[in-house]
Amino acid sequence: MPIVEEDFDFSSFDGLCLRGTLTAPQTAQGVAVLTHGGGVTRDEGGFFTRLSAALSRAGIAALRFDMRGHGVSEGRQEDLTLASVANDIRAATGALLGRFPNVGRAHLVGASFGGGITAIAAGRAPELVSSVVLFNPLLDYKLRFIDQKPYWRDNRIAAAEATGLTRDGFLPHSPTFRLGRPLLNEVLHVRPAEYLARVVQPTLIVHGTGDTFIPVDSSRTHLRRIAAPVKRLLEIEGAQHGIAVHDDPQYAHPQTKAWQREAIGAVTAWMAEHGEGTPDAKPQP
């Protein structure tokens, strides 16, 4: 099936220009919104590029976009919050469904940092969602950004890091991902795991058993909390975070490519099977 790839920009609810790539067949039978992890871009090192192409060949138009403060989208990482990105997923979904008026609902895909936020977005607007796919999702942001940091104790930051946060406006989580005060305060209260009880659409989680950043036990535990009657955890034996071998940021290793082909095949089949989703799903308060 011939596919076309083009730039696709849309506006966030609060007025930022978010920039993405639309990969689409000539006639789309479904649509998907792909949300990447923190500190990377819409292509997820090439994984989302290949996933988008596979979905399009199966008749599903895929929009992958740079999260605010990432890639070439507007905004600053230090201003980023879970709520703002959840709103951006909602805005992306509306823009994509507007482009394809024959499609009533979208598949939502989220990876890593974007995974838990995708669950929030799906739980808040199930009437717009056909199915949910999460790759090695982060579902406890407080654990990752506060509890596992040595400079936090009893939910209070150490003096040296507080000084650096005031001076720079952020603390580095990685060389490419900044944590600002809005997000650090938010994760003390907002728990995406609590939104899993609102996720009523078919949900697929794909997680590598060798993941040392977000262990697969997280997905094993949280799968039980998802309200959807149809749900599955696909474990990729030995895969590190990103469904890859260790220390393969370009996803060039043959084993990485094999694992990602497996994951892409499973996701494509999942979306083909679960189509438009539950027609009577209602938005959650």
Short mmCIF file of N, CA and C in Angstrom, two decimals, residues 43-138:
data_model
loop_
_atom_site.label_atom_id
_atom_site.label_comp_id
_atom_site.label_asym_id
_atom_site.label_seq_id
_atom_site.Cartn_x
_atom_site.Cartn_y
_atom_site.Cartn_z
N ASP A 43 10.98 10.42 16.68
CA ASP A 43 11.38 9.20 15.99
C ASP A 43 11.78 8.07 16.94
N GLU A 44 11.98 8.36 18.23
CA GLU A 44 12.39 7.35 19.20
C GLU A 44 13.58 6.54 18.67
N GLY A 45 14.60 7.25 18.20
CA GLY A 45 15.80 6.59 17.70
C GLY A 45 15.59 5.79 16.43
N GLY A 46 14.45 5.99 15.78
CA GLY A 46 14.11 5.25 14.57
C GLY A 46 13.02 4.22 14.79
N PHE A 47 12.77 3.85 16.05
CA PHE A 47 11.75 2.84 16.36
C PHE A 47 10.36 3.33 15.94
N PHE A 48 10.02 4.56 16.31
CA PHE A 48 8.70 5.09 15.94
C PHE A 48 8.60 5.35 14.44
N THR A 49 9.71 5.63 13.79
CA THR A 49 9.70 5.81 12.34
C THR A 49 9.30 4.50 11.66
N ARG A 50 9.90 3.41 12.11
CA ARG A 50 9.58 2.11 11.53
C ARG A 50 8.18 1.65 11.92
N LEU A 51 7.79 1.93 13.15
CA LEU A 51 6.43 1.57 13.58
C LEU A 51 5.39 2.32 12.75
N SER A 52 5.63 3.61 12.51
CA SER A 52 4.69 4.41 11.72
C SER A 52 4.54 3.85 10.31
N ALA A 53 5.65 3.46 9.70
CA ALA A 53 5.60 2.91 8.35
C ALA A 53 4.81 1.61 8.33
N ALA A 54 5.04 0.74 9.33
CA ALA A 54 4.33 -0.53 9.38
C ALA A 54 2.83 -0.31 9.58
N LEU A 55 2.47 0.61 10.46
CA LEU A 55 1.06 0.89 10.69
C LEU A 55 0.41 1.42 9.42
N SER A 56 1.10 2.29 8.72
CA SER A 56 0.54 2.86 7.49
C SER A 56 0.34 1.80 6.43
N ARG A 57 1.26 0.87 6.32
CA ARG A 57 1.08 -0.22 5.36
C ARG A 57 -0.12 -1.08 5.72
N ALA A 58 -0.50 -1.08 7.01
CA ALA A 58 -1.67 -1.83 7.47
C ALA A 58 -2.94 -0.98 7.42
N GLY A 59 -2.85 0.25 6.89
CA GLY A 59 -4.03 1.09 6.75
C GLY A 59 -4.28 2.04 7.89
N ILE A 60 -3.29 2.23 8.78
CA ILE A 60 -3.45 3.10 9.94
C ILE A 60 -2.51 4.30 9.82
N ALA A 61 -3.06 5.49 9.75
CA ALA A 61 -2.25 6.71 9.70
C ALA A 61 -1.65 6.97 11.07
N ALA A 62 -0.36 7.28 11.11
CA ALA A 62 0.35 7.45 12.39
C ALA A 62 0.94 8.85 12.48
N LEU A 63 0.63 9.54 13.58
CA LEU A 63 1.20 10.86 13.87
C LEU A 63 2.17 10.71 15.04
N ARG A 64 3.44 10.96 14.79
CA ARG A 64 4.44 11.03 15.86
C ARG A 64 4.89 12.49 15.96
N PHE A 65 4.91 13.01 17.18
CA PHE A 65 5.21 14.43 17.34
C PHE A 65 6.25 14.64 18.42
N ASP A 66 6.98 15.75 18.30
CA ASP A 66 7.95 16.13 19.32
C ASP A 66 7.19 16.71 20.52
N MET A 67 7.39 16.11 21.66
CA MET A 67 6.81 16.62 22.89
C MET A 67 7.26 18.07 23.13
N ARG A 68 6.46 18.85 23.80
CA ARG A 68 6.85 20.23 24.11
C ARG A 68 8.23 20.25 24.79
N GLY A 69 9.05 21.19 24.35
CA GLY A 69 10.40 21.28 24.90
C GLY A 69 11.36 20.25 24.33
N HIS A 70 10.93 19.52 23.33
CA HIS A 70 11.76 18.49 22.71
C HIS A 70 11.81 18.71 21.20
N GLY A 71 12.89 18.23 20.59
CA GLY A 71 12.99 18.32 19.14
C GLY A 71 12.82 19.74 18.65
N VAL A 72 11.91 19.93 17.69
CA VAL A 72 11.68 21.26 17.13
C VAL A 72 10.33 21.83 17.56
N SER A 73 9.66 21.19 18.53
CA SER A 73 8.43 21.78 19.08
C SER A 73 8.78 22.95 19.99
N GLU A 74 7.82 23.85 20.15
CA GLU A 74 8.02 24.98 21.05
C GLU A 74 7.93 24.54 22.51
N GLY A 75 8.32 25.44 23.39
CA GLY A 75 8.26 25.18 24.82
C GLY A 75 9.61 24.84 25.40
N ARG A 76 9.69 24.88 26.73
CA ARG A 76 10.93 24.57 27.45
C ARG A 76 10.72 23.32 28.31
N GLN A 77 11.72 22.46 28.34
CA GLN A 77 11.59 21.26 29.14
C GLN A 77 11.36 21.58 30.61
N GLU A 78 11.98 22.63 31.11
CA GLU A 78 11.85 22.93 32.52
C GLU A 78 10.45 23.39 32.91
N ASP A 79 9.60 23.70 31.91
CA ASP A 79 8.21 24.07 32.18
C ASP A 79 7.26 22.88 32.02
N LEU A 80 7.77 21.76 31.57
CA LEU A 80 6.94 20.61 31.22
C LEU A 80 6.29 20.00 32.47
N THR A 81 5.05 19.53 32.29
CA THR A 81 4.34 18.81 33.34
C THR A 81 3.64 17.60 32.72
N LEU A 82 3.23 16.67 33.56
CA LEU A 82 2.46 15.52 33.07
C LEU A 82 1.14 15.99 32.47
N ALA A 83 0.49 16.94 33.13
CA ALA A 83 -0.80 17.42 32.65
C ALA A 83 -0.67 18.10 31.30
N SER A 84 0.39 18.88 31.10
CA SER A 84 0.55 19.58 29.83
C SER A 84 0.76 18.59 28.69
N VAL A 85 1.54 17.55 28.92
CA VAL A 85 1.75 16.56 27.86
C VAL A 85 0.47 15.75 27.61
N ALA A 86 -0.28 15.44 28.68
CA ALA A 86 -1.56 14.75 28.48
C ALA A 86 -2.49 15.61 27.62
N ASN A 87 -2.50 16.91 27.87
CA ASN A 87 -3.30 17.81 27.03
C ASN A 87 -2.79 17.82 25.60
N ASP A 88 -1.47 17.75 25.42
CA ASP A 88 -0.91 17.74 24.07
C ASP A 88 -1.31 16.48 23.31
N ILE A 89 -1.37 15.35 24.02
CA ILE A 89 -1.84 14.11 23.37
C ILE A 89 -3.29 14.27 22.94
N ARG A 90 -4.07 14.90 23.79
CA ARG A 90 -5.48 15.15 23.45
C ARG A 90 -5.58 16.09 22.23
N ALA A 91 -4.74 17.13 22.20
CA ALA A 91 -4.75 18.05 21.07
C ALA A 91 -4.30 17.35 19.79
N ALA A 92 -3.27 16.51 19.90
CA ALA A 92 -2.81 15.75 18.73
C ALA A 92 -3.90 14.82 18.22
N THR A 93 -4.61 14.19 19.13
CA THR A 93 -5.69 13.28 18.74
C THR A 93 -6.79 14.02 18.01
N GLY A 94 -7.17 15.19 18.54
CA GLY A 94 -8.21 15.99 17.88
C GLY A 94 -7.79 16.44 16.49
N ALA A 95 -6.53 16.87 16.37
CA ALA A 95 -6.03 17.33 15.07
C ALA A 95 -6.00 16.18 14.07
N LEU A 96 -5.59 15.01 14.52
CA LEU A 96 -5.49 13.86 13.62
C LEU A 96 -6.87 13.37 13.20
N LEU A 97 -7.79 13.30 14.13
CA LEU A 97 -9.15 12.88 13.78
C LEU A 97 -9.82 13.91 12.86
N GLY A 98 -9.46 15.18 13.03
CA GLY A 98 -9.97 16.19 12.12
C GLY A 98 -9.46 16.01 10.70
N ARG A 99 -8.25 15.49 10.59
CA ARG A 99 -7.67 15.24 9.26
C ARG A 99 -8.33 14.03 8.59
N PHE A 100 -8.79 13.09 9.39
CA PHE A 100 -9.42 11.88 8.87
C PHE A 100 -10.84 11.75 9.45
N PRO A 101 -11.78 12.51 8.93
CA PRO A 101 -13.13 12.56 9.52
C PRO A 101 -13.89 11.24 9.44
N ASN A 102 -13.44 10.31 8.60
CA ASN A 102 -14.11 9.01 8.53
C ASN A 102 -13.75 8.10 9.70
N VAL A 103 -12.73 8.50 10.49
CA VAL A 103 -12.28 7.70 11.64
C VAL A 103 -12.76 8.37 12.91
N GLY A 104 -13.39 7.60 13.79
CA GLY A 104 -13.98 8.19 14.98
C GLY A 104 -13.12 8.17 16.22
N ARG A 105 -12.15 7.26 16.25
CA ARG A 105 -11.32 7.11 17.44
C ARG A 105 -9.87 6.83 17.04
N ALA A 106 -8.96 7.08 17.97
CA ALA A 106 -7.54 6.92 17.68
C ALA A 106 -6.92 5.90 18.62
N HIS A 107 -5.92 5.18 18.13
CA HIS A 107 -5.06 4.37 18.98
C HIS A 107 -4.03 5.31 19.62
N LEU A 108 -3.77 5.13 20.89
CA LEU A 108 -2.76 5.93 21.59
C LEU A 108 -1.57 5.06 21.93
N VAL A 109 -0.38 5.52 21.55
CA VAL A 109 0.86 4.79 21.80
C VAL A 109 1.78 5.69 22.62
N GLY A 110 2.34 5.16 23.70
CA GLY A 110 3.27 5.93 24.52
C GLY A 110 4.45 5.10 24.94
N ALA A 111 5.63 5.70 24.94
CA ALA A 111 6.86 4.99 25.33
C ALA A 111 7.48 5.64 26.54
N SER A 112 7.92 4.82 27.50
CA SER A 112 8.72 5.28 28.64
C SER A 112 8.04 6.45 29.36
N PHE A 113 8.69 7.61 29.45
CA PHE A 113 8.10 8.78 30.09
C PHE A 113 6.74 9.10 29.49
N GLY A 114 6.59 8.91 28.19
CA GLY A 114 5.32 9.17 27.55
C GLY A 114 4.27 8.11 27.79
N GLY A 115 4.67 6.97 28.36
CA GLY A 115 3.73 5.87 28.57
C GLY A 115 2.70 6.16 29.63
N GLY A 116 3.16 6.55 30.81
CA GLY A 116 2.21 6.85 31.88
C GLY A 116 1.30 8.01 31.52
N ILE A 117 1.85 8.99 30.81
CA ILE A 117 1.03 10.15 30.41
C ILE A 117 -0.01 9.72 29.37
N THR A 118 0.35 8.79 28.50
CA THR A 118 -0.62 8.26 27.55
C THR A 118 -1.76 7.57 28.29
N ALA A 119 -1.45 6.86 29.36
CA ALA A 119 -2.50 6.24 30.17
C ALA A 119 -3.42 7.30 30.77
N ILE A 120 -2.84 8.41 31.23
CA ILE A 120 -3.67 9.51 31.76
C ILE A 120 -4.60 10.03 30.66
N ALA A 121 -4.04 10.28 29.48
CA ALA A 121 -4.85 10.81 28.38
C ALA A 121 -5.96 9.85 28.00
N ALA A 122 -5.66 8.56 27.96
CA ALA A 122 -6.68 7.57 27.61
C ALA A 122 -7.76 7.49 28.67
N GLY A 123 -7.36 7.58 29.94
CA GLY A 123 -8.34 7.52 31.01
C GLY A 123 -9.23 8.74 31.07
N ARG A 124 -8.73 9.88 30.62
CA ARG A 124 -9.51 11.12 30.65
C ARG A 124 -10.48 11.23 29.48
N ALA A 125 -10.17 10.59 28.36
CA ALA A 125 -11.03 10.75 27.18
C ALA A 125 -11.21 9.41 26.46
N PRO A 126 -11.79 8.42 27.12
CA PRO A 126 -11.92 7.10 26.49
C PRO A 126 -12.80 7.11 25.25
N GLU A 127 -13.66 8.11 25.12
CA GLU A 127 -14.53 8.17 23.95
C GLU A 127 -13.77 8.46 22.66
N LEU A 128 -12.50 8.89 22.79
CA LEU A 128 -11.68 9.18 21.62
C LEU A 128 -10.69 8.07 21.30
N VAL A 129 -10.69 7.01 22.11
CA VAL A 129 -9.60 6.04 22.06
C VAL A 129 -10.09 4.67 21.58
N SER A 130 -9.39 4.12 20.57
CA SER A 130 -9.67 2.76 20.10
C SER A 130 -8.95 1.73 20.96
N SER A 131 -7.65 1.94 21.15
CA SER A 131 -6.87 1.04 21.98
C SER A 131 -5.65 1.80 22.50
N VAL A 132 -4.96 1.19 23.45
CA VAL A 132 -3.78 1.80 24.07
C VAL A 132 -2.61 0.83 23.94
N VAL A 133 -1.46 1.37 23.56
CA VAL A 133 -0.23 0.58 23.49
C VAL A 133 0.86 1.32 24.26
N LEU A 134 1.49 0.64 25.20
CA LEU A 134 2.52 1.25 26.03
C LEU A 134 3.81 0.45 25.92
N PHE A 135 4.90 1.12 25.57
CA PHE A 135 6.21 0.49 25.52
C PHE A 135 6.99 0.86 26.78
N ASN A 136 7.45 -0.17 27.52
CA ASN A 136 8.21 0.03 28.77
C ASN A 136 7.77 1.30 29.49
N PRO A 137 6.48 1.38 29.88
CA PRO A 137 5.95 2.66 30.38
C PRO A 137 6.43 3.00 31.78
N LEU A 138 6.70 4.28 31.99
CA LEU A 138 6.95 4.80 33.33
C LEU A 138 5.59 5.09 33.96
#
